[in-house]
Amino acid sequence: MNNTAVAKLDPFYPIFDSADWLARMLPLGVKLVQLRVKDKAEVETAREIARAKALCAQADCVLVVNDHWHLAIEEGCDFVHLGQEDLEEADLGAIRKAGMRLGVSSHDEAELDRALTTEPDYVALGPVYPTILKAMTWGPQGLERVTQWKRRIGDIPLVGIGGISLERAPGVFEAGADIVAAVTDITLNSDPEGRLKAWIAATRQFVEPTSPPSSWA
């Protein structure tokens, strides 16, 4: 795939588990979002993906579907995210044949090597910080690993994920991440809309950055 286009992805990457969240948040200005649907029947998951696609089309927002690559293809989506476990069963040929872009998770050197063999449109590294989102085999990667990963992957966009708050985001960008993902910092906030607006305002300076930022002005 052409990574030039992907480099223009918005630096703010919220992740939500339902189309209802997208309906609430997209009108506020989100331009890149992941739909991560877990533990639902396939027919219900397909409905969620279809609704999310329609909402993102209306909001001019890039939709990334987590895991459910076959449903994403059926629904005509153009971006999918796969974890390392998902790579075991995913048909990468079918994904590329459908014209879909691909993001891949990584947690250690072996997983990064494997991710790079897929010619990904972005690589995600996590958890950068301790996370309560899900049980993880890996401990926090830290900012030094973010810097190391970026040196390894070069022009491929690097997504930092895991335990990242609005206050921690500056350091993740400074360490070399092109994009920062947020989950519970928004969804568990007492004012999710207000928190998301703060994220958008703070990350506007990083749209198509020419070099890693040195401050969070």
mmCIF file of N, CA, C and O in Angstrom, residues 111-183:
data_model
loop_
_atom_site.group_PDB
_atom_site.id
_atom_site.type_symbol
_atom_site.label_atom_id
_atom_site.label_comp_id
_atom_site.label_asym_id
_atom_site.label_seq_id
_atom_site.Cartn_x
_atom_site.Cartn_y
_atom_site.Cartn_z
ATOM 1 N N GLU A 111 7.242 -9.497 17.252
ATOM 2 C CA GLU A 111 5.955 -9.071 16.703
ATOM 3 C C GLU A 111 6.120 -7.915 15.736
ATOM 4 O O GLU A 111 5.383 -7.817 14.748
ATOM 5 N N LEU A 112 7.075 -7.040 16.003
ATOM 6 C CA LEU A 112 7.328 -5.958 15.055
ATOM 7 C C LEU A 112 7.830 -6.522 13.733
ATOM 8 O O LEU A 112 7.377 -6.112 12.654
ATOM 9 N N ASP A 113 8.748 -7.474 13.801
ATOM 10 C CA ASP A 113 9.251 -8.105 12.576
ATOM 11 C C ASP A 113 8.098 -8.716 11.789
ATOM 12 O O ASP A 113 8.011 -8.571 10.560
ATOM 13 N N ARG A 114 7.208 -9.392 12.498
ATOM 14 C CA ARG A 114 6.069 -10.021 11.825
ATOM 15 C C ARG A 114 5.139 -8.970 11.240
ATOM 16 O O ARG A 114 4.647 -9.113 10.117
ATOM 17 N N ALA A 115 4.902 -7.909 11.992
ATOM 18 C CA ALA A 115 4.031 -6.844 11.498
ATOM 19 C C ALA A 115 4.574 -6.256 10.207
ATOM 20 O O ALA A 115 3.825 -5.990 9.254
ATOM 21 N N LEU A 116 5.875 -6.057 10.146
ATOM 22 C CA LEU A 116 6.474 -5.431 8.972
ATOM 23 C C LEU A 116 6.390 -6.315 7.731
ATOM 24 O O LEU A 116 6.364 -5.806 6.605
ATOM 25 N N THR A 117 6.292 -7.635 7.908
ATOM 26 C CA THR A 117 6.154 -8.518 6.746
ATOM 27 C C THR A 117 4.809 -8.347 6.064
ATOM 28 O O THR A 117 4.652 -8.735 4.907
ATOM 29 N N THR A 118 3.827 -7.758 6.761
ATOM 30 C CA THR A 118 2.501 -7.560 6.173
ATOM 31 C C THR A 118 2.425 -6.275 5.351
ATOM 32 O O THR A 118 1.382 -5.977 4.787
ATOM 33 N N GLU A 119 3.513 -5.513 5.314
ATOM 34 C CA GLU A 119 3.526 -4.207 4.649
ATOM 35 C C GLU A 119 2.388 -3.335 5.184
ATOM 36 O O GLU A 119 1.510 -2.883 4.445
ATOM 37 N N PRO A 120 2.406 -3.075 6.481
ATOM 38 C CA PRO A 120 1.283 -2.377 7.124
ATOM 39 C C PRO A 120 1.221 -0.907 6.755
ATOM 40 O O PRO A 120 2.225 -0.298 6.379
ATOM 41 N N ASP A 121 0.044 -0.344 6.896
ATOM 42 C CA ASP A 121 -0.161 1.079 6.668
ATOM 43 C C ASP A 121 0.032 1.875 7.950
ATOM 44 O O ASP A 121 0.121 3.090 7.913
ATOM 45 N N TYR A 122 0.053 1.201 9.076
ATOM 46 C CA TYR A 122 0.599 1.760 10.318
ATOM 47 C C TYR A 122 0.955 0.601 11.238
ATOM 48 O O TYR A 122 0.456 -0.519 11.079
ATOM 49 N N VAL A 123 1.839 0.868 12.184
ATOM 50 C CA VAL A 123 2.182 -0.089 13.230
ATOM 51 C C VAL A 123 1.804 0.530 14.564
ATOM 52 O O VAL A 123 2.125 1.689 14.842
ATOM 53 N N ALA A 124 1.119 -0.234 15.396
ATOM 54 C CA ALA A 124 0.761 0.225 16.737
ATOM 55 C C ALA A 124 1.674 -0.440 17.757
ATOM 56 O O ALA A 124 1.959 -1.636 17.658
ATOM 57 N N LEU A 125 2.135 0.331 18.719
ATOM 58 C CA LEU A 125 2.963 -0.176 19.808
ATOM 59 C C LEU A 125 2.256 0.061 21.128
ATOM 60 O O LEU A 125 1.807 1.174 21.419
ATOM 61 N N GLY A 126 2.174 -0.985 21.943
ATOM 62 C CA GLY A 126 1.548 -0.797 23.238
ATOM 63 C C GLY A 126 1.703 -2.008 24.139
ATOM 64 O O GLY A 126 2.185 -3.060 23.694
ATOM 65 N N PRO A 127 1.310 -1.874 25.388
ATOM 66 C CA PRO A 127 0.856 -0.607 25.962
ATOM 67 C C PRO A 127 2.035 0.297 26.316
ATOM 68 O O PRO A 127 3.023 -0.169 26.868
ATOM 69 N N VAL A 128 1.921 1.556 25.963
ATOM 70 C CA VAL A 128 2.982 2.493 26.304
ATOM 71 C C VAL A 128 3.035 2.680 27.813
ATOM 72 O O VAL A 128 4.108 2.720 28.421
ATOM 73 N N TYR A 129 1.871 2.790 28.427
ATOM 74 C CA TYR A 129 1.736 2.938 29.878
ATOM 75 C C TYR A 129 0.839 1.818 30.410
ATOM 76 O O TYR A 129 0.175 1.136 29.618
ATOM 77 N N PRO A 130 0.785 1.613 31.719
ATOM 78 C CA PRO A 130 -0.152 0.625 32.257
ATOM 79 C C PRO A 130 -1.572 0.920 31.785
ATOM 80 O O PRO A 130 -1.988 2.079 31.734
ATOM 81 N N THR A 131 -2.301 -0.127 31.449
ATOM 82 C CA THR A 131 -3.649 0.057 30.924
ATOM 83 C C THR A 131 -4.648 -0.828 31.651
ATOM 84 O O THR A 131 -4.312 -1.944 32.063
ATOM 85 N N ILE A 132 -5.861 -0.328 31.783
ATOM 86 C CA ILE A 132 -6.935 -1.111 32.394
ATOM 87 C C ILE A 132 -7.895 -1.627 31.332
ATOM 88 O O ILE A 132 -8.886 -2.279 31.648
ATOM 89 N N LEU A 133 -7.581 -1.371 30.060
ATOM 90 C CA LEU A 133 -8.504 -1.744 28.990
ATOM 91 C C LEU A 133 -8.681 -3.254 28.898
ATOM 92 O O LEU A 133 -9.782 -3.763 28.742
ATOM 93 N N LYS A 134 -7.573 -3.985 28.994
ATOM 94 C CA LYS A 134 -7.646 -5.440 28.924
ATOM 95 C C LYS A 134 -6.388 -6.022 29.549
ATOM 96 O O LYS A 134 -5.375 -5.339 29.706
ATOM 97 N N ALA A 135 -6.477 -7.309 29.917
ATOM 98 C CA ALA A 135 -5.309 -7.975 30.491
ATOM 99 C C ALA A 135 -4.233 -8.120 29.419
ATOM 100 O O ALA A 135 -4.513 -8.532 28.296
ATOM 101 N N MET A 136 -2.993 -7.778 29.779
ATOM 102 C CA MET A 136 -1.898 -7.788 28.819
ATOM 103 C C MET A 136 -0.783 -8.699 29.312
ATOM 104 O O MET A 136 -0.415 -8.690 30.489
ATOM 105 N N THR A 137 -0.223 -9.476 28.381
ATOM 106 C CA THR A 137 0.938 -10.293 28.700
ATOM 107 C C THR A 137 2.167 -9.421 28.895
ATOM 108 O O THR A 137 3.044 -9.728 29.686
ATOM 109 N N TRP A 138 2.192 -8.299 28.175
ATOM 110 C CA TRP A 138 3.345 -7.414 28.191
ATOM 111 C C TRP A 138 3.151 -6.276 29.176
ATOM 112 O O TRP A 138 2.054 -5.750 29.339
ATOM 113 N N GLY A 139 4.235 -5.888 29.826
ATOM 114 C CA GLY A 139 4.199 -4.732 30.687
ATOM 115 C C GLY A 139 4.294 -3.462 29.871
ATOM 116 O O GLY A 139 4.408 -3.498 28.639
ATOM 117 N N PRO A 140 4.251 -2.314 30.525
ATOM 118 C CA PRO A 140 4.350 -1.043 29.818
ATOM 119 C C PRO A 140 5.641 -0.970 28.994
ATOM 120 O O PRO A 140 6.717 -1.334 29.483
ATOM 121 N N GLN A 141 5.518 -0.524 27.756
ATOM 122 C CA GLN A 141 6.662 -0.452 26.856
ATOM 123 C C GLN A 141 7.551 0.759 27.133
ATOM 124 O O GLN A 141 8.758 0.724 26.936
ATOM 125 N N GLY A 142 6.930 1.853 27.538
ATOM 126 C CA GLY A 142 7.698 3.054 27.848
ATOM 127 C C GLY A 142 8.029 3.888 26.622
ATOM 128 O O GLY A 142 7.934 3.438 25.481
ATOM 129 N N LEU A 143 8.439 5.114 26.863
ATOM 130 C CA LEU A 143 8.702 6.053 25.773
ATOM 131 C C LEU A 143 9.959 5.690 24.991
ATOM 132 O O LEU A 143 10.040 5.960 23.783
ATOM 133 N N GLU A 144 10.934 5.092 25.648
ATOM 134 C CA GLU A 144 12.161 4.716 24.932
ATOM 135 C C GLU A 144 11.863 3.710 23.838
ATOM 136 O O GLU A 144 12.428 3.767 22.740
ATOM 137 N N ARG A 145 10.935 2.783 24.113
ATOM 138 C CA ARG A 145 10.561 1.805 23.089
ATOM 139 C C ARG A 145 9.834 2.487 21.935
ATOM 140 O O ARG A 145 10.003 2.089 20.773
ATOM 141 N N VAL A 146 9.051 3.512 22.215
ATOM 142 C CA VAL A 146 8.408 4.272 21.140
ATOM 143 C C VAL A 146 9.471 4.834 20.198
ATOM 144 O O VAL A 146 9.364 4.738 18.969
ATOM 145 N N THR A 147 10.510 5.417 20.765
ATOM 146 C CA THR A 147 11.594 5.987 19.953
ATOM 147 C C THR A 147 12.292 4.908 19.134
ATOM 148 O O THR A 147 12.580 5.089 17.937
ATOM 149 N N GLN A 148 12.550 3.769 19.755
ATOM 150 C CA GLN A 148 13.215 2.672 19.057
ATOM 151 C C GLN A 148 12.371 2.165 17.895
ATOM 152 O O GLN A 148 12.885 1.919 16.796
ATOM 153 N N TRP A 149 11.064 1.996 18.151
ATOM 154 C CA TRP A 149 10.160 1.505 17.102
ATOM 155 C C TRP A 149 10.144 2.467 15.911
ATOM 156 O O TRP A 149 10.174 2.044 14.770
ATOM 157 N N LYS A 150 10.077 3.766 16.196
ATOM 158 C CA LYS A 150 10.012 4.739 15.109
ATOM 159 C C LYS A 150 11.276 4.707 14.272
ATOM 160 O O LYS A 150 11.225 4.829 13.036
ATOM 161 N N ARG A 151 12.410 4.534 14.899
ATOM 162 C CA ARG A 151 13.659 4.415 14.139
ATOM 163 C C ARG A 151 13.637 3.196 13.241
ATOM 164 O O ARG A 151 14.150 3.226 12.124
ATOM 165 N N ARG A 152 13.045 2.117 13.732
ATOM 166 C CA ARG A 152 12.978 0.877 12.959
ATOM 167 C C ARG A 152 12.061 0.997 11.753
ATOM 168 O O ARG A 152 12.397 0.515 10.665
ATOM 169 N N ILE A 153 10.909 1.617 11.929
ATOM 170 C CA ILE A 153 9.893 1.557 10.874
ATOM 171 C C ILE A 153 9.948 2.734 9.911
ATOM 172 O O ILE A 153 9.299 2.717 8.859
ATOM 173 N N GLY A 154 10.694 3.771 10.243
ATOM 174 C CA GLY A 154 10.882 4.869 9.300
ATOM 175 C C GLY A 154 9.612 5.622 8.971
ATOM 176 O O GLY A 154 8.955 6.166 9.858
ATOM 177 N N ASP A 155 9.247 5.625 7.687
ATOM 178 C CA ASP A 155 8.117 6.435 7.232
ATOM 179 C C ASP A 155 6.754 5.826 7.547
ATOM 180 O O ASP A 155 5.728 6.487 7.372
ATOM 181 N N ILE A 156 6.721 4.575 7.968
ATOM 182 C CA ILE A 156 5.436 3.970 8.327
ATOM 183 C C ILE A 156 4.917 4.652 9.585
ATOM 184 O O ILE A 156 5.642 4.798 10.567
ATOM 185 N N PRO A 157 3.680 5.126 9.581
ATOM 186 C CA PRO A 157 3.135 5.789 10.772
ATOM 187 C C PRO A 157 3.155 4.873 12.001
ATOM 188 O O PRO A 157 2.828 3.688 11.915
ATOM 189 N N LEU A 158 3.545 5.439 13.142
ATOM 190 C CA LEU A 158 3.583 4.710 14.403
ATOM 191 C C LEU A 158 2.482 5.221 15.313
ATOM 192 O O LEU A 158 2.387 6.423 15.580
ATOM 193 N N VAL A 159 1.656 4.300 15.803
ATOM 194 C CA VAL A 159 0.570 4.616 16.724
ATOM 195 C C VAL A 159 0.966 4.190 18.132
ATOM 196 O O VAL A 159 1.289 3.021 18.363
ATOM 197 N N GLY A 160 0.944 5.121 19.069
ATOM 198 C CA GLY A 160 1.142 4.790 20.475
ATOM 199 C C GLY A 160 -0.209 4.527 21.117
ATOM 200 O O GLY A 160 -1.151 5.306 20.935
ATOM 201 N N ILE A 161 -0.313 3.429 21.879
ATOM 202 C CA ILE A 161 -1.585 3.062 22.486
ATOM 203 C C ILE A 161 -1.339 2.437 23.851
ATOM 204 O O ILE A 161 -0.291 1.840 24.092
ATOM 205 N N GLY A 162 -2.301 2.588 24.735
ATOM 206 C CA GLY A 162 -2.241 1.929 26.030
ATOM 207 C C GLY A 162 -1.931 2.871 27.169
ATOM 208 O O GLY A 162 -0.811 3.340 27.309
ATOM 209 N N GLY A 163 -2.949 3.187 27.968
ATOM 210 C CA GLY A 163 -2.752 4.010 29.143
ATOM 211 C C GLY A 163 -2.424 5.456 28.853
ATOM 212 O O GLY A 163 -1.923 6.163 29.728
ATOM 213 N N ILE A 164 -2.716 5.916 27.650
ATOM 214 C CA ILE A 164 -2.345 7.282 27.265
ATOM 215 C C ILE A 164 -3.476 8.245 27.605
ATOM 216 O O ILE A 164 -4.610 8.081 27.162
ATOM 217 N N SER A 165 -3.145 9.233 28.382
ATOM 218 C CA SER A 165 -4.078 10.293 28.743
ATOM 219 C C SER A 165 -3.702 11.553 27.993
ATOM 220 O O SER A 165 -2.631 11.638 27.359
ATOM 221 N N LEU A 166 -4.551 12.541 28.080
ATOM 222 C CA LEU A 166 -4.254 13.832 27.447
ATOM 223 C C LEU A 166 -2.956 14.408 27.999
ATOM 224 O O LEU A 166 -2.173 15.005 27.263
ATOM 225 N N GLU A 167 -2.724 14.194 29.284
ATOM 226 C CA GLU A 167 -1.522 14.736 29.918
ATOM 227 C C GLU A 167 -0.258 13.980 29.503
ATOM 228 O O GLU A 167 0.833 14.552 29.456
ATOM 229 N N ARG A 168 -0.390 12.687 29.209
ATOM 230 C CA ARG A 168 0.765 11.884 28.809
ATOM 231 C C ARG A 168 1.066 11.984 27.314
ATOM 232 O O ARG A 168 2.173 11.649 26.878
ATOM 233 N N ALA A 169 0.093 12.412 26.529
ATOM 234 C CA ALA A 169 0.244 12.425 25.081
ATOM 235 C C ALA A 169 1.448 13.210 24.576
ATOM 236 O O ALA A 169 2.112 12.781 23.630
ATOM 237 N N PRO A 170 1.795 14.382 25.154
ATOM 238 C CA PRO A 170 2.942 15.130 24.636
ATOM 239 C C PRO A 170 4.226 14.314 24.600
ATOM 240 O O PRO A 170 4.957 14.345 23.614
ATOM 241 N N GLY A 171 4.463 13.550 25.665
ATOM 242 C CA GLY A 171 5.678 12.748 25.715
ATOM 243 C C GLY A 171 5.689 11.650 24.672
ATOM 244 O O GLY A 171 6.754 11.294 24.152
ATOM 245 N N VAL A 172 4.509 11.108 24.355
ATOM 246 C CA VAL A 172 4.426 10.043 23.354
ATOM 247 C C VAL A 172 4.738 10.608 21.966
ATOM 248 O O VAL A 172 5.463 9.998 21.173
ATOM 249 N N PHE A 173 4.210 11.787 21.671
ATOM 250 C CA PHE A 173 4.550 12.438 20.406
ATOM 251 C C PHE A 173 6.038 12.778 20.356
ATOM 252 O O PHE A 173 6.709 12.559 19.343
ATOM 253 N N GLU A 174 6.563 13.320 21.424
ATOM 254 C CA GLU A 174 7.965 13.705 21.466
ATOM 255 C C GLU A 174 8.887 12.499 21.288
ATOM 256 O O GLU A 174 9.971 12.603 20.716
ATOM 257 N N ALA A 175 8.436 11.340 21.775
ATOM 258 C CA ALA A 175 9.229 10.124 21.654
ATOM 259 C C ALA A 175 9.259 9.588 20.223
ATOM 260 O O ALA A 175 10.090 8.743 19.891
ATOM 261 N N GLY A 176 8.334 10.070 19.374
ATOM 262 C CA GLY A 176 8.370 9.660 17.974
ATOM 263 C C GLY A 176 7.074 9.160 17.391
ATOM 264 O O GLY A 176 7.003 8.881 16.190
ATOM 265 N N ALA A 177 6.025 9.008 18.198
ATOM 266 C CA ALA A 177 4.754 8.536 17.654
ATOM 267 C C ALA A 177 4.163 9.564 16.697
ATOM 268 O O ALA A 177 4.266 10.772 16.920
ATOM 269 N N ASP A 178 3.557 9.072 15.632
ATOM 270 C CA ASP A 178 2.865 9.946 14.681
ATOM 271 C C ASP A 178 1.405 10.132 15.066
ATOM 272 O O ASP A 178 0.787 11.143 14.735
ATOM 273 N N ILE A 179 0.865 9.128 15.756
ATOM 274 C CA ILE A 179 -0.551 9.088 16.104
ATOM 275 C C ILE A 179 -0.657 8.551 17.533
ATOM 276 O O ILE A 179 0.106 7.670 17.927
ATOM 277 N N VAL A 180 -1.589 9.094 18.289
ATOM 278 C CA VAL A 180 -1.807 8.623 19.657
ATOM 279 C C VAL A 180 -3.255 8.158 19.807
ATOM 280 O O VAL A 180 -4.185 8.892 19.456
ATOM 281 N N ALA A 181 -3.417 6.937 20.296
ATOM 282 C CA ALA A 181 -4.749 6.369 20.491
ATOM 283 C C ALA A 181 -5.211 6.576 21.925
ATOM 284 O O ALA A 181 -4.409 6.523 22.864
ATOM 285 N N ALA A 182 -6.500 6.812 22.084
ATOM 286 C CA ALA A 182 -7.080 7.007 23.410
ATOM 287 C C ALA A 182 -8.363 6.201 23.526
ATOM 288 O O ALA A 182 -9.157 6.136 22.577
ATOM 289 N N VAL A 183 -8.544 5.590 24.681
ATOM 290 C CA VAL A 183 -9.741 4.785 24.912
ATOM 291 C C VAL A 183 -10.392 5.237 26.217
ATOM 292 O O VAL A 183 -11.275 6.089 26.238
#
